Amino acid sequence: MCYAIPAKVIKIKGLIAIVDYFGEKRKILLDLDDIKVGDYVYAQGGILVRKIPQEEALIILEAWKDIFLELQKTDAALSQLDQSQFSQNALAVLQKVNLRKSLNQSEMKTLFELEDLQELSVLYEIANHVRQREHGNACCIHGIIEFSNYCTNNCYYCGIRKDSAIQRYRMDVNEVISVAKHAVDEYGFKALVLQSGEDYWYDEKKLVEVVKAIRAMGVLVFLSIGSRDQALYQKLYDVGARACLLRFETSNEALFDKLRPGTTLKDRVDLIKAIKKMGYVLATGFIIGLPGATLDDLINDILLTRYLMPDMYSFGPLIPTKGTPLANCPMVSKELVLKTIAVSRFVDSNANILVTTALETLEPGAKREGLMGGANSLMINVTPARYRDLYNIYDNKAGNEDSINNNIQKTLELLKSLGRAPTDLGVH
Ligand code: SAH
Ligand code: SF4
């Protein structure tokens, strides 16, 4: 099985290479020595992760060729536009989007305030059109391994917070490596997110061992381990980790202080900036619908995300979770999340926007709507079944009831029906 199409290197300039996918060009960073024009490679998150022999690449490309052209056609057909439905106000804002002008806060608000379902469906279509214009039919798929649910923090929203009375687990170093190997060998993943609570049992030595071993499998090592020291992140970069998911959660300082006791927004944002500066591919974002957050906060969340210049936007709805202080909060509407995807696509047109599992948890089928409304990447959980329910950052996580194979099949069918291909999105 294959979650990435090999690309051919057609030009090299310093550390940047231009690669080709059936005529589509992408810019990627060379992260391996010994690459020359004509080589076939896999890229993930804009980074070259593995060179593959020409014969192997040609066989895979042959198998993909017709499917790829078919996917391109489907995607183009699904990205057609009809703007006739709009009110004048919203139309004026969308004309700016068409002209690639940036939106101010009040224009973002105009879009968030749309309620008519017909208008909203056109809003999502336009976001999808912009996504298609910027990225073609590329869609990246990352595997995620939840390797420990121990956490020293007490974030109010999170089901694995320190004070949660839950059964804890932690894979040891060898187990993480063997789960990763299985995801790479059996399922074909080319990028793996390693996620955990803030678990200090995982010290530098253990994390270095994990990162080195997984990088050696020829995949992108993507960390999601919370607010650990900058020095640790630097060390892990040095041994091969290349991407990092760290959300700032909310741009509202008072809310942050309340919901993440003992930590500050400034420290979190400083760490995100430092990680970006180290060279990591950065995914960041926020939670939608935290109690007390206003529409202005949500708009600021989008703007702070853009300011941090991430390679990927990662945001999702709050899922109120039993045993947490936010257990009784109201559920966020699916429309608010879809509007956030669309508006993010408009304010940062070439962003990569992740559809999170939390959106699908809100309403089955919402993942498809997210992908049809401006989003262009997703993750598949490859945590072994015995741990999945224990990694309960929120309740009723979508996909937990299914086997990994089923989730993969369903995702591939979904992407096929939407005309999306697993080519890499490249760097900008
Ligand atoms: N401990 C790390 C990574 C694991 S948590 C960290 O905090 O960065 C990953 C993400 O899960 C968090 O960034 C948060 O945005 C999200 N999350 C936690 N609890 C949630 C909930 N109840 N609903 C929705 N998202 C939640
Ligand atoms: Fe820990 Fe992350 Fe959950 Fe906060 S969100 S309690 S840091 S796992």
mmCIF file of N, CA, C and O in Angstrom, residues 156-157 250 252 254-256 258-259 287-294 297 318 320 325-330 332:
data_model
loop_
_atom_site.group_PDB
_atom_site.id
_atom_site.type_symbol
_atom_site.label_atom_id
_atom_site.label_comp_id
_atom_site.label_asym_id
_atom_site.label_seq_id
_atom_site.Cartn_x
_atom_site.Cartn_y
_atom_site.Cartn_z
ATOM 1 N N TYR A 156 -7.521 22.110 31.158
ATOM 2 C CA TYR A 156 -8.915 21.888 31.559
ATOM 3 C C TYR A 156 -9.701 21.041 30.562
ATOM 4 O O TYR A 156 -10.656 20.379 30.902
ATOM 5 N N TYR A 157 -9.322 21.147 29.285
ATOM 6 C CA TYR A 157 -10.129 20.499 28.244
ATOM 7 C C TYR A 157 -9.779 19.036 28.034
ATOM 8 O O TYR A 157 -10.538 18.296 27.425
ATOM 9 N N THR A 250 -5.184 28.890 22.309
ATOM 10 C CA THR A 250 -6.048 30.077 22.209
ATOM 11 C C THR A 250 -5.169 31.316 22.241
ATOM 12 O O THR A 250 -4.170 31.351 22.964
ATOM 13 N N ASN A 252 -6.273 34.085 23.322
ATOM 14 C CA ASN A 252 -6.759 34.917 24.430
ATOM 15 C C ASN A 252 -5.944 34.563 25.682
ATOM 16 O O ASN A 252 -6.069 33.475 26.243
ATOM 17 N N ALA A 254 -5.946 35.578 28.838
ATOM 18 C CA ALA A 254 -6.616 35.278 30.111
ATOM 19 C C ALA A 254 -7.191 33.864 30.075
ATOM 20 O O ALA A 254 -7.109 33.104 31.049
ATOM 21 N N LEU A 255 -7.727 33.498 28.918
ATOM 22 C CA LEU A 255 -8.303 32.165 28.764
ATOM 23 C C LEU A 255 -7.204 31.098 28.834
ATOM 24 O O LEU A 255 -7.367 30.047 29.475
ATOM 25 N N PHE A 256 -6.103 31.381 28.185
ATOM 26 C CA PHE A 256 -4.975 30.446 28.201
ATOM 27 C C PHE A 256 -4.538 30.197 29.651
ATOM 28 O O PHE A 256 -4.392 29.051 30.086
ATOM 29 N N LYS A 258 -6.139 30.490 32.337
ATOM 30 C CA LYS A 258 -7.117 29.754 33.117
ATOM 31 C C LYS A 258 -7.140 28.265 32.718
ATOM 32 O O LYS A 258 -7.195 27.381 33.575
ATOM 33 N N LEU A 259 -7.062 28.019 31.417
ATOM 34 C CA LEU A 259 -7.286 26.648 30.942
ATOM 35 C C LEU A 259 -6.019 25.791 30.900
ATOM 36 O O LEU A 259 -6.094 24.572 30.796
ATOM 37 N N ILE A 287 -7.920 25.533 19.593
ATOM 38 C CA ILE A 287 -9.166 24.795 19.826
ATOM 39 C C ILE A 287 -10.328 25.778 19.613
ATOM 40 O O ILE A 287 -10.279 26.910 20.097
ATOM 41 N N ILE A 288 -11.331 25.323 18.879
ATOM 42 C CA ILE A 288 -12.501 26.174 18.611
ATOM 43 C C ILE A 288 -13.560 25.882 19.674
ATOM 44 O O ILE A 288 -13.860 24.720 19.949
ATOM 45 N N GLY A 289 -14.105 26.955 20.276
ATOM 46 C CA GLY A 289 -15.247 26.764 21.173
ATOM 47 C C GLY A 289 -14.873 26.587 22.630
ATOM 48 O O GLY A 289 -15.657 26.018 23.401
ATOM 49 N N LEU A 290 -13.707 27.070 23.036
ATOM 50 C CA LEU A 290 -13.383 27.020 24.465
ATOM 51 C C LEU A 290 -14.351 27.956 25.206
ATOM 52 O O LEU A 290 -14.742 28.993 24.658
ATOM 53 N N PRO A 291 -14.745 27.613 26.430
ATOM 54 C CA PRO A 291 -15.744 28.445 27.111
ATOM 55 C C PRO A 291 -15.191 29.852 27.345
ATOM 56 O O PRO A 291 -14.068 30.005 27.824
ATOM 57 N N GLY A 292 -15.958 30.842 26.958
ATOM 58 C CA GLY A 292 -15.499 32.229 27.143
ATOM 59 C C GLY A 292 -14.874 32.805 25.885
ATOM 60 O O GLY A 292 -14.658 34.008 25.784
ATOM 61 N N ALA A 293 -14.553 31.955 24.896
ATOM 62 C CA ALA A 293 -13.943 32.470 23.658
ATOM 63 C C ALA A 293 -15.021 33.115 22.792
ATOM 64 O O ALA A 293 -16.099 32.553 22.603
ATOM 65 N N THR A 294 -14.728 34.300 22.267
ATOM 66 C CA THR A 294 -15.690 35.016 21.431
ATOM 67 C C THR A 294 -15.319 34.858 19.954
ATOM 68 O O THR A 294 -14.251 34.306 19.633
ATOM 69 N N ASP A 297 -12.087 36.405 19.375
ATOM 70 C CA ASP A 297 -10.971 35.517 19.753
ATOM 71 C C ASP A 297 -10.660 34.535 18.628
ATOM 72 O O ASP A 297 -9.501 34.286 18.299
ATOM 73 N N LEU A 318 -13.555 21.965 20.379
ATOM 74 C CA LEU A 318 -13.500 21.386 21.717
ATOM 75 C C LEU A 318 -14.497 20.232 21.766
ATOM 76 O O LEU A 318 -15.656 20.395 21.373
ATOM 77 N N PRO A 320 -16.155 18.308 24.615
ATOM 78 C CA PRO A 320 -16.252 18.241 26.080
ATOM 79 C C PRO A 320 -16.084 16.796 26.539
ATOM 80 O O PRO A 320 -16.715 15.895 25.985
ATOM 81 N N PRO A 325 -12.743 19.477 33.753
ATOM 82 C CA PRO A 325 -13.532 20.643 34.181
ATOM 83 C C PRO A 325 -14.439 21.184 33.076
ATOM 84 O O PRO A 325 -15.363 21.927 33.361
ATOM 85 N N LEU A 326 -14.201 20.830 31.811
ATOM 86 C CA LEU A 326 -15.043 21.342 30.723
ATOM 87 C C LEU A 326 -16.066 20.305 30.248
ATOM 88 O O LEU A 326 -16.664 20.456 29.172
ATOM 89 N N ALA A 327 -16.292 19.270 31.084
ATOM 90 C CA ALA A 327 -17.176 18.168 30.674
ATOM 91 C C ALA A 327 -18.562 18.645 30.249
ATOM 92 O O ALA A 327 -19.168 18.068 29.355
ATOM 93 N N ASN A 328 -19.053 19.708 30.886
ATOM 94 C CA ASN A 328 -20.430 20.127 30.596
ATOM 95 C C ASN A 328 -20.541 21.287 29.616
ATOM 96 O O ASN A 328 -21.609 21.883 29.471
ATOM 97 N N CYS A 329 -19.456 21.616 28.968
ATOM 98 C CA CYS A 329 -19.513 22.713 27.986
ATOM 99 C C CYS A 329 -20.372 22.296 26.797
ATOM 100 O O CYS A 329 -20.455 21.111 26.477
ATOM 101 N N PRO A 330 -20.985 23.273 26.124
ATOM 102 C CA PRO A 330 -21.768 22.900 24.938
ATOM 103 C C PRO A 330 -20.866 22.467 23.788
ATOM 104 O O PRO A 330 -19.707 22.888 23.717
ATOM 105 N N VAL A 332 -19.554 22.475 20.028
ATOM 106 C CA VAL A 332 -19.406 23.481 18.983
ATOM 107 C C VAL A 332 -20.211 23.024 17.758
ATOM 108 O O VAL A 332 -20.337 21.826 17.518
#
